[in-house]
Tab-separated table of C-alpha atoms and ligand atoms in Angstrom:
chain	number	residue	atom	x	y	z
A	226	UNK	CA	0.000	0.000	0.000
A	227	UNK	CA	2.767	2.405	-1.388
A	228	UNK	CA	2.456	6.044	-1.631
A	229	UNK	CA	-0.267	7.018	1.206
A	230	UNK	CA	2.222	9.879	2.326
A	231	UNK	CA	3.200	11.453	-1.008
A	232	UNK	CA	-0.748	11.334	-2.074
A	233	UNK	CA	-1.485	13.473	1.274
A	234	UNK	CA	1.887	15.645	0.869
A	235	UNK	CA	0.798	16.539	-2.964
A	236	UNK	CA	-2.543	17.216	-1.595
A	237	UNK	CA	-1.421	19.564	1.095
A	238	UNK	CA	-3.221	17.066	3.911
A	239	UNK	CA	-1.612	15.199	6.587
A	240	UNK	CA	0.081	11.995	6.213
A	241	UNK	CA	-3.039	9.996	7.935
A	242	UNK	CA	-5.328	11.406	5.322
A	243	UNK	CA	-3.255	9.504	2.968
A	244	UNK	CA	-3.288	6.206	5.057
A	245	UNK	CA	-7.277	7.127	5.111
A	246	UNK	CA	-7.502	7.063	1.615
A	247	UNK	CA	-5.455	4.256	1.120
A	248	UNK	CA	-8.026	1.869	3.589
A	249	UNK	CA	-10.254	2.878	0.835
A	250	UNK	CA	-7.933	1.695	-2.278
A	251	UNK	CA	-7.786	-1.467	0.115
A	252	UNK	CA	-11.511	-1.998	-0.299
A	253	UNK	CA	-11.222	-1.575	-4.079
A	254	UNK	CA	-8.738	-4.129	-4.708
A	255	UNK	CA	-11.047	-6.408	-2.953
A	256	UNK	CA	-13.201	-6.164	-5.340
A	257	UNK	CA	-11.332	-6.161	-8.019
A	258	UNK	CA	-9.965	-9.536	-7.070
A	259	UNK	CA	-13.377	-10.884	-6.596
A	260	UNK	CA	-14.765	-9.328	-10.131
A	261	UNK	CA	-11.185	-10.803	-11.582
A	262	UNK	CA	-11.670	-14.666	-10.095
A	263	UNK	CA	-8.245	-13.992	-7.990
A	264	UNK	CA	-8.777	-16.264	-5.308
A	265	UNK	CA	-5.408	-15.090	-2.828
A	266	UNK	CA	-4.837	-11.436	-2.447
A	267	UNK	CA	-1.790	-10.565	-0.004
A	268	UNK	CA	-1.826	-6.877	1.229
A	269	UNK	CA	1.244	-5.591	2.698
A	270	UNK	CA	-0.254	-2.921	5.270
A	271	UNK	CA	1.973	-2.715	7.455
A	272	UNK	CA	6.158	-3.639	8.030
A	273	UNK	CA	8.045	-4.388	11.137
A	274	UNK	CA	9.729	-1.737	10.171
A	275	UNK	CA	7.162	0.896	10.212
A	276	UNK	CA	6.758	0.504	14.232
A	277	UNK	CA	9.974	2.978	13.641
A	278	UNK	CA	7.448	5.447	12.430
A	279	UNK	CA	6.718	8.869	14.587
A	280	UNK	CA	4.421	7.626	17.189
A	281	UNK	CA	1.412	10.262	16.269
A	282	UNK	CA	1.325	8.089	12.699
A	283	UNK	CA	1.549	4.679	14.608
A	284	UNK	CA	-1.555	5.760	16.468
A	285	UNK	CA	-3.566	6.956	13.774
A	286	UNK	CA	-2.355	3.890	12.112
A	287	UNK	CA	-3.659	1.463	14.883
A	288	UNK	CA	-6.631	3.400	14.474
A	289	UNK	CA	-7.525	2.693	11.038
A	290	UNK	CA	-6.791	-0.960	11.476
A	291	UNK	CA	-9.513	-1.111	14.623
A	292	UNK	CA	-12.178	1.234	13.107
A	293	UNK	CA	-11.140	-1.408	9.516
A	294	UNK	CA	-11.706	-4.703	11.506
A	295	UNK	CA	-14.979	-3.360	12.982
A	296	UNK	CA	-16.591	-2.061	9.903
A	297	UNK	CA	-15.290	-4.506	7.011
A	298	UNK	CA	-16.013	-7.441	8.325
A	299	UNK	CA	-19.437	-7.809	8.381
A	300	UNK	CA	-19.402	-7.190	4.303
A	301	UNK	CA	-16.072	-8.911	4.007
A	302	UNK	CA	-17.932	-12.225	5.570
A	303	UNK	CA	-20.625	-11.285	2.976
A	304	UNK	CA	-18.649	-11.717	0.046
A	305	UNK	CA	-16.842	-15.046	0.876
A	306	UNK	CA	-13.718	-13.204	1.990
A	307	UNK	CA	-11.452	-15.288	4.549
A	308	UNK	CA	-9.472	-13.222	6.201
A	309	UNK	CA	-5.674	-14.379	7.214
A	310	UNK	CA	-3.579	-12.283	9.462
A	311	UNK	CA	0.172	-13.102	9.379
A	312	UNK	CA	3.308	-11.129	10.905
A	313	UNK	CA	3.965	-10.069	14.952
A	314	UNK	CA	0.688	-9.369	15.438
A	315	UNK	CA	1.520	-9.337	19.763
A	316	UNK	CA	2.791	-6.037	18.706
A	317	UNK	CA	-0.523	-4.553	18.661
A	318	UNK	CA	-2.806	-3.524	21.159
A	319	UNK	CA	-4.575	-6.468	22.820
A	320	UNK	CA	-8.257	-5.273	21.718
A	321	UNK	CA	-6.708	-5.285	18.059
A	322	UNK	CA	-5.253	-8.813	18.600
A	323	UNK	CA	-8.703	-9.958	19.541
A	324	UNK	CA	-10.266	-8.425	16.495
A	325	UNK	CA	-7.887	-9.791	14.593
A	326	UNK	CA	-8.731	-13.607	15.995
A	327	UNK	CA	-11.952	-12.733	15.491
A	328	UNK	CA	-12.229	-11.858	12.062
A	329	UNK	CA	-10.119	-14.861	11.164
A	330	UNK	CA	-12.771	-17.197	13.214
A	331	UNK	CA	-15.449	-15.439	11.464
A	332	UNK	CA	-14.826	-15.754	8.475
A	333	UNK	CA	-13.074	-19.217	8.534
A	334	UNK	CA	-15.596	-21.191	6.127
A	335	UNK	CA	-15.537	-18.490	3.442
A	336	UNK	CA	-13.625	-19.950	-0.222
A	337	UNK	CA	-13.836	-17.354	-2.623
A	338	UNK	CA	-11.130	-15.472	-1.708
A	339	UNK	CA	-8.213	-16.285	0.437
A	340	UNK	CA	-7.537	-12.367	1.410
A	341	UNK	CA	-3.964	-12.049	3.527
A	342	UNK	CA	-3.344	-8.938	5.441
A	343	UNK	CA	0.601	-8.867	6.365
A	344	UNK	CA	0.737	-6.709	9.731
A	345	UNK	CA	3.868	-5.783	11.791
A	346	UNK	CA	5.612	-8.639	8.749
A	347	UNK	CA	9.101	-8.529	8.018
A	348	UNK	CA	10.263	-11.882	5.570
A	349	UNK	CA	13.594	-11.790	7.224
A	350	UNK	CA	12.166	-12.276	10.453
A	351	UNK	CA	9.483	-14.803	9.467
A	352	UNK	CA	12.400	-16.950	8.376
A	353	UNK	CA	13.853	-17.056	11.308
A	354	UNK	CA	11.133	-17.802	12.865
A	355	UNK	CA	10.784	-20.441	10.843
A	356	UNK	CA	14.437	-21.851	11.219
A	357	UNK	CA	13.869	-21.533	15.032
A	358	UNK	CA	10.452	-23.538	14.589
A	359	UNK	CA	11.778	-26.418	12.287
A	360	UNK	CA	15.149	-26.275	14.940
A	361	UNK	CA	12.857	-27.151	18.110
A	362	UNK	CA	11.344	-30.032	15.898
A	363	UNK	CA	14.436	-31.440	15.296
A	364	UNK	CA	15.579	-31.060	19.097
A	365	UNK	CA	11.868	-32.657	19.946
A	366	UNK	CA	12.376	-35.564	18.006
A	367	UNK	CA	9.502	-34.748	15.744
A	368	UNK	CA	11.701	-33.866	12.628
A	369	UNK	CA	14.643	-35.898	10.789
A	370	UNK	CA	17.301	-32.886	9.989
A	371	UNK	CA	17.749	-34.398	6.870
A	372	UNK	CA	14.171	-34.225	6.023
A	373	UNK	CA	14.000	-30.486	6.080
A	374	UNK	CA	13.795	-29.476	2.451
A	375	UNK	CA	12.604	-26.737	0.832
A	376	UNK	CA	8.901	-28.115	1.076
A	377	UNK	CA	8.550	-28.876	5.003
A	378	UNK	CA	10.709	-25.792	5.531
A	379	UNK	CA	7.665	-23.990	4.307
A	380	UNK	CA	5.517	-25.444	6.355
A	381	UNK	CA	6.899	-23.762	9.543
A	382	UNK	CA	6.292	-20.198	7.723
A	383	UNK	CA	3.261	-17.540	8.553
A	384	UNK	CA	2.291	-18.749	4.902
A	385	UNK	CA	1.970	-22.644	5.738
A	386	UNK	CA	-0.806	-24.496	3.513
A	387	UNK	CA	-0.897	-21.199	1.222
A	388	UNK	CA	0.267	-21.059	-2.634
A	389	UNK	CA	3.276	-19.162	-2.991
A	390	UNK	CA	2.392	-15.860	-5.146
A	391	UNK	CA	2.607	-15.618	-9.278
A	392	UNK	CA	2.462	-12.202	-9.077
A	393	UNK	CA	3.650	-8.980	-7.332
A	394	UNK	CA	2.258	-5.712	-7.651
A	395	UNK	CA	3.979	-2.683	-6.083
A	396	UNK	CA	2.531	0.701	-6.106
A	397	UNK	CA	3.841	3.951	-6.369
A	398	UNK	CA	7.023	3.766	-8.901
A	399	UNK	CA	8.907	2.011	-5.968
A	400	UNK	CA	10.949	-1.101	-7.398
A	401	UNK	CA	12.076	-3.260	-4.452
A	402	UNK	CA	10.837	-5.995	-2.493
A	403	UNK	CA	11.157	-4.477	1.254
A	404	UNK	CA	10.975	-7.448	2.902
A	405	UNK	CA	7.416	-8.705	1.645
A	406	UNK	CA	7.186	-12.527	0.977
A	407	UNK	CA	10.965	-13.042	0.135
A	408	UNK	CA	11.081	-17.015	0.701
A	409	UNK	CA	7.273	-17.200	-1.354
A	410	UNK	CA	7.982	-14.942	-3.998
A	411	UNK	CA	11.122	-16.940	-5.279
A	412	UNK	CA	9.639	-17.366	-8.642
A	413	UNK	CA	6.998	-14.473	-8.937
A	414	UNK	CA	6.264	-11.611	-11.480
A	415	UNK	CA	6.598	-8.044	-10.052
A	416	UNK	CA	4.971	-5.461	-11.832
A	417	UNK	CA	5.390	-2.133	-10.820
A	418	UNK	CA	2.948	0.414	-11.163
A	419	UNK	CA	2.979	3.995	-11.142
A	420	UNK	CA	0.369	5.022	-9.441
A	421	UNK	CA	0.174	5.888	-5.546
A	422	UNK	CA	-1.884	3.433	-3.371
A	423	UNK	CA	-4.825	5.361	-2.608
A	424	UNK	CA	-5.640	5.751	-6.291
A	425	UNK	CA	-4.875	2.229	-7.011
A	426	UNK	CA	-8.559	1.081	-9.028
A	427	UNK	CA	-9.839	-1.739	-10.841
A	428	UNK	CA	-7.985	-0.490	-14.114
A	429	UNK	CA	-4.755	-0.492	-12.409
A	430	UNK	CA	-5.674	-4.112	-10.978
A	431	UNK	CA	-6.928	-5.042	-15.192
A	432	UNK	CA	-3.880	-3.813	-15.767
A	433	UNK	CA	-1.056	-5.788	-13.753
A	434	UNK	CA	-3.588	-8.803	-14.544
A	435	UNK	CA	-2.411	-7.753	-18.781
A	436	UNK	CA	0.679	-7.690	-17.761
A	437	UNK	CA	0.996	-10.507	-16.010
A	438	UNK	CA	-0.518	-12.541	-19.029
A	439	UNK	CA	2.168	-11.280	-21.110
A	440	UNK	CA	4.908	-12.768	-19.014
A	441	UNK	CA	6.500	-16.032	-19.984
A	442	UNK	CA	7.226	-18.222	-16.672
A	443	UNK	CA	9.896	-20.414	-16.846
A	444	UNK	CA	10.939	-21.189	-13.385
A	445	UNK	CA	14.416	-21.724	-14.022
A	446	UNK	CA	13.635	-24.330	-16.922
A	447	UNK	CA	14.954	-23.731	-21.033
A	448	UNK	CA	12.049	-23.019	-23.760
A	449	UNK	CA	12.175	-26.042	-26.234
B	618	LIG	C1	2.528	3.149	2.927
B	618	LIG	O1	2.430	4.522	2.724
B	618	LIG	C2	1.479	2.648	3.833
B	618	LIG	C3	1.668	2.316	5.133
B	618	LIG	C4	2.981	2.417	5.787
B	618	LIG	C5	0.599	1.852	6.034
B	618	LIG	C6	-0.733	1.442	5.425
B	618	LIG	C7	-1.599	0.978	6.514
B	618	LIG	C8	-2.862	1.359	6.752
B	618	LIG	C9	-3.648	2.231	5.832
B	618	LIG	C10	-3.454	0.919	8.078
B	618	LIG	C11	-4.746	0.337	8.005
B	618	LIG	C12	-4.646	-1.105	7.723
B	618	LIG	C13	-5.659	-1.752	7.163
B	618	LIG	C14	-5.545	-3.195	6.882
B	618	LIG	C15	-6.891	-1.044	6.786
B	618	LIG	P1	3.630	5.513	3.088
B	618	LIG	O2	3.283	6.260	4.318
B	618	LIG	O3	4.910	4.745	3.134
B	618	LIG	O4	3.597	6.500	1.879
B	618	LIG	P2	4.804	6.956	0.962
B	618	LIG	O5	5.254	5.721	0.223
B	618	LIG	O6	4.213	7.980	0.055
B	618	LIG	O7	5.848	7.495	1.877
């Protein structure tokens, strides 16, 4: 959700404005998964880095997310979203991690799509996690060291049972990763858009859908 503070700054508003408008962009590219038959949407809302944020932001932040989980859900359930949270989410305020249990409970039997919302994530960390995880089942007895490939390694990640992503899209001319997804994105398409998050639409979404169909995937194998 890339370029909430320079939509605010060119608008003269503050920089929560900009986060404002991008929780709407959020609900639009709900949609426009729905209307496109994408059945997993990951939304990167929110690093572990961006707790380093000035703590006026963090709070109106924190807000959106609780005044989000209370007024989304109900429609989100609606429309056969299942909601996933993954990152540190014992960061946030314990009323938030409730809602957050909540709305995963909630809407647990829902199929059509598999929405992710990555909060207080950071890939570098959720592999360590993970190494620390698959570690202790090694030490327990429960895991043969040499059976930790690439396969069971991902099952000790926030991402377990989930496919990994085809493609990337990244708002707001940036053109880096920052930490999003690094282990599951080994071997997706990143399209880069130039547009900032809160005007992100359905024609942008069209759009990295095109482009996506244009790519040729390989993954690592030759043509003929
Ligand atoms: C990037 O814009 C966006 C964020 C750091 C936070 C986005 C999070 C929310 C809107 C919180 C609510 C969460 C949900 C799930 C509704 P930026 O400030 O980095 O903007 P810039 O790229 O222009 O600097």
């Amino acid at each position: 959700m890339d370029g909430n503070g320079r939509w605010a700054k060119s608008r003269g508003l503050p920089h929560i404005a900009g986060h404002r408008e991008g929780s709407r962009a959020l609900r639009r590219a709900i949609e426009a998964a729905i209307q496109s038959g994408v059945s997993w949407l990951t939304i990167y809302a929110f690093s572990s880095e961006n707790w380093r944020r000035p703590a006026g932001e963090i709070l109106g932040l924190t807000g959106l997310l609780r005044r989000y989980l209370r007024s989304e859900i109900t429609e989100l359930k609606q429309s056969g979203v299942r909601l996933r949270f993954i990152g540190d989410r014992c960061r946030f305020d314990s009323d938030i991690q409730t809602d957050l249990e909540a709305a995963e409970r909630d809407t647990a039997v829902n199929t059509r799509l598999n929405l992710t919302i990555a909060l207080s994530y950071g890939a570098r960390a959720e592999i360590a996690a993970a190494a620390r995880a698959a570690l202790e089942a090694v030490r327990a007895g429960c895991l043969e060291a040499g059976d930790l490939g690439e396969d069971v390694f991902a099952s000790f990640l926030a991402t377990a049972g989930m496919p990994d992503p085809d493609l990337v899209i990244r708002t707001s001319g940036e053109q880096r990763l920052s930490n999003f997804l690094l282990w599951q994105a080994a071997y997706a398409e990143l399209v880069f858009l130039d547009v900032l998050w809160p005007d992100f639409d359905h024609a942008h979404f069209g759009a990295a859908l095109k482009e996506f169909s244009r790519r040729e995937r390989r993954f690592g194998a030759r043509k003929d």
